[in-house]
């Protein structure tokens, strides 16, 4: 009996390790599988929209980092053309006009996605962890590379989404009716868009003195406090709430409105980006810029 007991004690850790390895392998496989077996098909038209937006956001960040950080030394004509394009994009009116509108749509889609969330609290926790990692990583870069970042990032779309998901979770807890959520969302959109107009159309001197309120709407004080990237809570929270309410009625059975339940195979890479939009938001520029930096540094391409 002692021998058998000893053998069991030796095998137990090996069994646990094997089970854990299988679980990790399964999670990795499911991560790269758009519709894992045994799960309901995803509403792929929403993932497609998010995927397209994530590609646009990634391109925006790449051009922004190339221009502001100047960490890749382009000296040939090709390299200079890349930097010239980054300069034109960063300082052009196109980006100033499209960035807020894109983020309004992104907030709306995030709210719409609340319809398909199995656990609201889990989503809230996930976003706050992501927010902490994102803000912490940004602060770490400032410490390691102080010449790249002159100020801290304290409020942007990541923080806005974390707050928005928290608000939706609280509204679910008190079972607030959809029409009241829609009314609140509409009021917040109106307030946010009025301040958006005052700052971008009337005068960039529009200023909110109180530091807390300055983070709520577009104004010069908010941009001063979070100079590297500032996106206020309004009207984004309002668009989020409206998206959440529309999701209740647009997808009552959590199924796609497309004729094809499963998406065309050529769209799978883009759909995976939309499915894991948070992951790609954080890693997309690194995945593209890090190899380029190494190639320029080691091989001398574009030098």
Coordinates of N, CA, C and O in Angstrom, one line a residue, residues 1-12:
X1 N 0.8 -1.2 0.0 CA 0.0 0.0 0.0 C 0.9 1.3 0.0 O 0.5 2.2 -0.7
X2 N 2.0 1.2 0.8 CA 2.8 2.4 0.8 C 3.5 2.7 -0.5 O 3.6 3.8 -1.0
X3 N 3.8 1.5 -1.2 CA 4.4 1.7 -2.6 C 3.5 2.3 -3.5 O 3.8 3.2 -4.3
X4 N 2.2 1.8 -3.5 CA 1.2 2.4 -4.4 C 0.9 3.8 -4.1 O 0.7 4.6 -5.0
X5 N 0.9 4.1 -2.8 CA 0.6 5.5 -2.4 C 1.8 6.4 -2.9 O 1.5 7.6 -3.3
X6 N 3.0 5.9 -2.8 CA 4.2 6.7 -3.3 C 4.1 7.0 -4.8 O 4.3 8.1 -5.2
X7 N 3.7 5.9 -5.5 CA 3.6 6.1 -7.0 C 2.5 7.1 -7.3 O 2.7 7.9 -8.3
X8 N 1.4 7.0 -6.6 CA 0.3 8.0 -6.9 C 0.8 9.4 -6.6 O 0.5 10.3 -7.4
X9 N 1.5 9.6 -5.5 CA 2.0 11.0 -5.2 C 3.0 11.5 -6.2 O 3.1 12.7 -6.5
X10 N 3.8 10.6 -6.9 CA 4.7 11.0 -7.9 C 4.0 11.3 -9.2 O 4.3 12.2 -9.9
X11 N 2.9 10.5 -9.5 CA 2.2 10.7 -10.8 C 1.3 11.9 -10.7 O 1.0 12.5 -11.8
X12 N 0.8 12.3 -9.5 CA -0.2 13.4 -9.4 C 0.3 14.7 -10.0 O -0.4 15.3 -10.8

